[in-house]
Coordinates of C-alpha atoms in Angstrom, one line a residue:
M228 CA -18.1 34.6 -8.9
A229 CA -19.2 36.4 -12.0
S230 CA -22.4 37.8 -10.4
R231 CA -20.4 39.1 -7.5
S232 CA -17.9 40.7 -9.9
L233 CA -20.8 42.2 -11.9
S234 CA -22.5 43.6 -8.8
L235 CA -19.2 45.0 -7.5
L236 CA -18.6 46.6 -11.0
Q237 CA -22.1 48.2 -10.9
T238 CA -21.6 49.6 -7.4
T239 CA -18.0 51.0 -8.0
T240 CA -18.2 52.0 -11.7
P241 CA -21.2 54.1 -12.6
Y242 CA -20.0 54.7 -16.1
I243 CA -18.6 52.3 -18.7
S244 CA -16.9 53.9 -21.7
S245 CA -16.9 52.5 -25.2
R246 CA -13.2 51.4 -24.7
T247 CA -13.6 49.7 -21.3
H248 CA -12.5 46.2 -21.1
I249 CA -13.9 44.0 -18.4
D250 CA -11.7 41.0 -17.3
F251 CA -13.2 38.1 -15.4
S252 CA -10.8 35.4 -14.1
S253 CA -12.2 32.4 -12.4
K254 CA -11.0 29.1 -11.0
S255 CA -14.5 27.6 -11.0
K256 CA -15.5 25.2 -13.7
V257 CA -18.4 27.3 -15.1
V258 CA -19.0 31.0 -15.2
V259 CA -22.6 32.1 -15.9
L260 CA -23.2 35.3 -17.8
G261 CA -26.8 36.0 -18.5
C262 CA -28.3 32.7 -19.7
Q263 CA -25.1 31.2 -21.3
G264 CA -22.6 29.1 -19.5
I265 CA -18.9 28.9 -20.5
A266 CA -17.2 25.7 -19.5
K267 CA -13.8 25.8 -17.8
P268 CA -12.6 29.3 -18.7
R269 CA -9.1 30.4 -17.8
K270 CA -9.7 34.0 -18.7
L271 CA -12.8 35.7 -20.1
C272 CA -12.2 39.0 -21.7
F273 CA -14.8 41.1 -23.6
S274 CA -15.3 44.8 -24.4
V275 CA -18.5 46.8 -23.9
R276 CA -19.4 49.2 -26.6
A277 CA -21.4 52.3 -25.8
M278 CA -24.7 52.6 -27.6
G279 CA -24.3 54.0 -31.0
S280 CA -20.6 53.0 -31.4
S281 CA -19.6 50.5 -34.0
A282 CA -16.9 47.9 -34.1
S283 CA -14.0 48.6 -36.4
S284 CA -14.1 46.9 -39.8
S285 CA -10.5 47.1 -40.6
S286 CA -8.1 44.3 -39.6
S287 CA -4.6 44.9 -38.3
K288 CA -3.5 41.4 -39.4
P289 CA -1.6 41.1 -42.6
E290 CA -3.5 39.6 -45.5
S291 CA -1.2 36.5 -46.0
T292 CA -2.0 33.7 -48.3
Q293 CA -0.1 31.1 -46.3
G294 CA -2.7 30.1 -43.7
S295 CA -1.5 29.6 -40.2
V296 CA 2.3 29.2 -40.7
D297 CA 4.2 31.2 -38.1
F298 CA 6.9 32.7 -40.3
K299 CA 8.4 34.7 -37.4
S300 CA 9.5 31.5 -35.6
I301 CA 11.5 30.1 -38.6
S302 CA 15.2 29.8 -37.8
D303 CA 18.0 31.4 -39.8
E304 CA 19.1 27.9 -40.8
E305 CA 15.7 27.2 -42.3
W306 CA 15.6 30.5 -44.1
K307 CA 19.0 29.8 -45.6
K308 CA 17.5 26.6 -47.1
R309 CA 14.5 28.5 -48.6
L310 CA 16.3 31.5 -50.0
T311 CA 19.3 32.4 -52.2
G312 CA 22.3 33.9 -50.6
E313 CA 21.3 37.4 -51.7
Q314 CA 17.7 37.0 -50.6
F315 CA 18.8 35.8 -47.2
Y316 CA 21.3 38.6 -46.8
I317 CA 18.7 41.3 -47.7
T318 CA 15.5 39.9 -46.1
R319 CA 16.9 38.3 -42.9
Q320 CA 20.1 40.3 -42.3
K321 CA 18.9 43.7 -43.4
G322 CA 21.2 44.1 -46.3
T323 CA 20.8 46.4 -49.4
E324 CA 21.3 45.5 -53.0
R325 CA 23.3 48.0 -55.2
A326 CA 21.2 50.6 -57.0
F327 CA 20.2 49.8 -60.6
T328 CA 21.1 46.1 -60.2
G329 CA 17.8 44.6 -58.8
E330 CA 15.4 42.7 -61.0
Y331 CA 12.5 45.1 -60.5
W332 CA 14.0 48.6 -60.4
N333 CA 12.8 49.4 -63.9
T334 CA 10.0 46.8 -64.4
K335 CA 6.7 48.1 -65.8
T336 CA 4.8 44.7 -65.8
P337 CA 1.3 45.0 -64.3
G338 CA 0.8 42.7 -61.3
T339 CA 1.3 42.3 -57.5
Y340 CA 4.6 42.3 -55.7
H341 CA 4.7 39.6 -53.0
C342 CA 7.1 39.0 -50.1
M343 CA 9.9 36.7 -51.3
C344 CA 9.9 34.9 -47.9
C345 CA 6.2 34.3 -47.1
D346 CA 4.3 35.2 -50.3
T347 CA 2.3 38.0 -48.6
P348 CA 1.1 40.6 -51.2
L349 CA 2.9 43.8 -50.4
F350 CA 2.6 46.3 -53.3
E351 CA 0.4 46.7 -56.4
S352 CA 2.2 47.7 -59.6
S353 CA -0.2 50.6 -60.0
T354 CA 1.5 52.3 -57.0
K355 CA 5.0 51.9 -58.4
F356 CA 6.8 54.9 -59.7
D357 CA 10.2 55.9 -61.1
S358 CA 12.0 57.6 -58.2
G359 CA 15.3 57.8 -60.1
T360 CA 17.0 56.0 -57.2
G361 CA 17.7 52.6 -58.8
W362 CA 15.4 50.7 -56.5
P363 CA 11.7 49.8 -57.0
S364 CA 9.7 52.5 -55.4
Y365 CA 6.0 52.5 -54.4
Y366 CA 3.8 55.2 -52.8
Q367 CA 1.5 52.9 -51.0
P368 CA 1.5 49.3 -49.6
I369 CA -1.4 46.8 -49.7
G370 CA -3.5 47.2 -46.5
N371 CA -1.5 46.5 -43.3
N372 CA 0.8 44.0 -44.9
V373 CA 3.8 46.3 -44.5
K374 CA 5.0 47.8 -41.2
S375 CA 7.8 50.2 -40.4
K376 CA 10.1 50.9 -37.5
L377 CA 12.9 53.3 -36.6
D378 CA 16.3 52.3 -38.0
L379 CA 19.3 53.8 -36.2
S380 CA 21.9 51.7 -37.9
I381 CA 23.4 54.9 -39.3
I382 CA 23.7 57.1 -36.3
F383 CA 23.7 60.5 -38.1
M384 CA 20.9 59.4 -40.5
P385 CA 17.9 57.8 -38.8
R386 CA 15.5 56.2 -41.2
E387 CA 12.2 54.2 -41.2
E388 CA 12.9 50.5 -42.0
V389 CA 10.1 48.7 -43.9
L390 CA 9.3 45.1 -43.0
C391 CA 6.8 42.5 -44.1
A392 CA 4.2 42.4 -41.3
A393 CA 3.7 38.6 -41.7
C394 CA 7.3 37.4 -41.5
D395 CA 9.5 40.4 -40.5
A396 CA 11.5 40.3 -43.7
H397 CA 13.5 43.4 -44.3
L398 CA 12.2 45.1 -47.4
G399 CA 13.9 48.5 -47.5
H400 CA 13.1 51.9 -46.2
V401 CA 10.3 54.5 -46.4
F402 CA 10.8 58.2 -47.0
D403 CA 8.6 61.3 -47.1
D404 CA 9.6 62.5 -50.6
G405 CA 7.1 60.4 -52.7
P406 CA 4.3 61.5 -55.0
P407 CA 0.7 62.2 -54.2
P408 CA -1.6 61.0 -52.8
T409 CA 0.5 59.7 -49.9
G410 CA 3.8 61.6 -50.3
K411 CA 5.6 58.4 -49.3
R412 CA 8.4 56.6 -51.1
Y413 CA 8.7 53.0 -50.2
C414 CA 12.2 52.2 -51.5
I415 CA 12.4 48.4 -51.7
N416 CA 15.0 45.8 -52.5
S417 CA 14.1 43.7 -55.6
A418 CA 15.5 40.6 -53.8
S419 CA 12.8 40.9 -51.2
L420 CA 10.0 40.8 -53.8
K421 CA 8.5 38.4 -56.3
L422 CA 6.2 39.8 -59.0
K423 CA 3.1 37.9 -59.9
P424 CA 2.0 39.4 -63.2
K425 CA -1.7 40.0 -63.9

């Protein structure tokens, strides 16, 4: 099956780009590719890189310290048991704490700010700055541990919501009025964070 698919590929596709993905599906017990056998595959998928290209070294997965726990599948009832009322309201129901009331809005302690829900490291204290808004503000998150999506909850004022990439906890919003080098202001609720001092 695989050899027929390969010969068909060679006769119909004279060029394979560096982004081409070849998908072999087989109901047979063994598919032979070159000299190696793969027992009972359901789907074999691999990419072919053009000569001279290199695989990307950056990972798009968040750098969580919690192993293989699937935080996105935890129910609201379970989150209510793990979090305080305010933490649940902000992180799981997309709430916002009042300005100048959160634990970290004016904190200068060196350390790393982690997600309150799943303990994923989100921001370094070295990227924190005083935005004058009353919420902790950072110009850059750690790696790919923070993601954003369009928030249309206020119709006349679309914003970019900021979420923990590991557990989808609502953190706050990101704006384009921050300092160099990124020009971003990640405006974050203190209740969604826990500081681990250095």
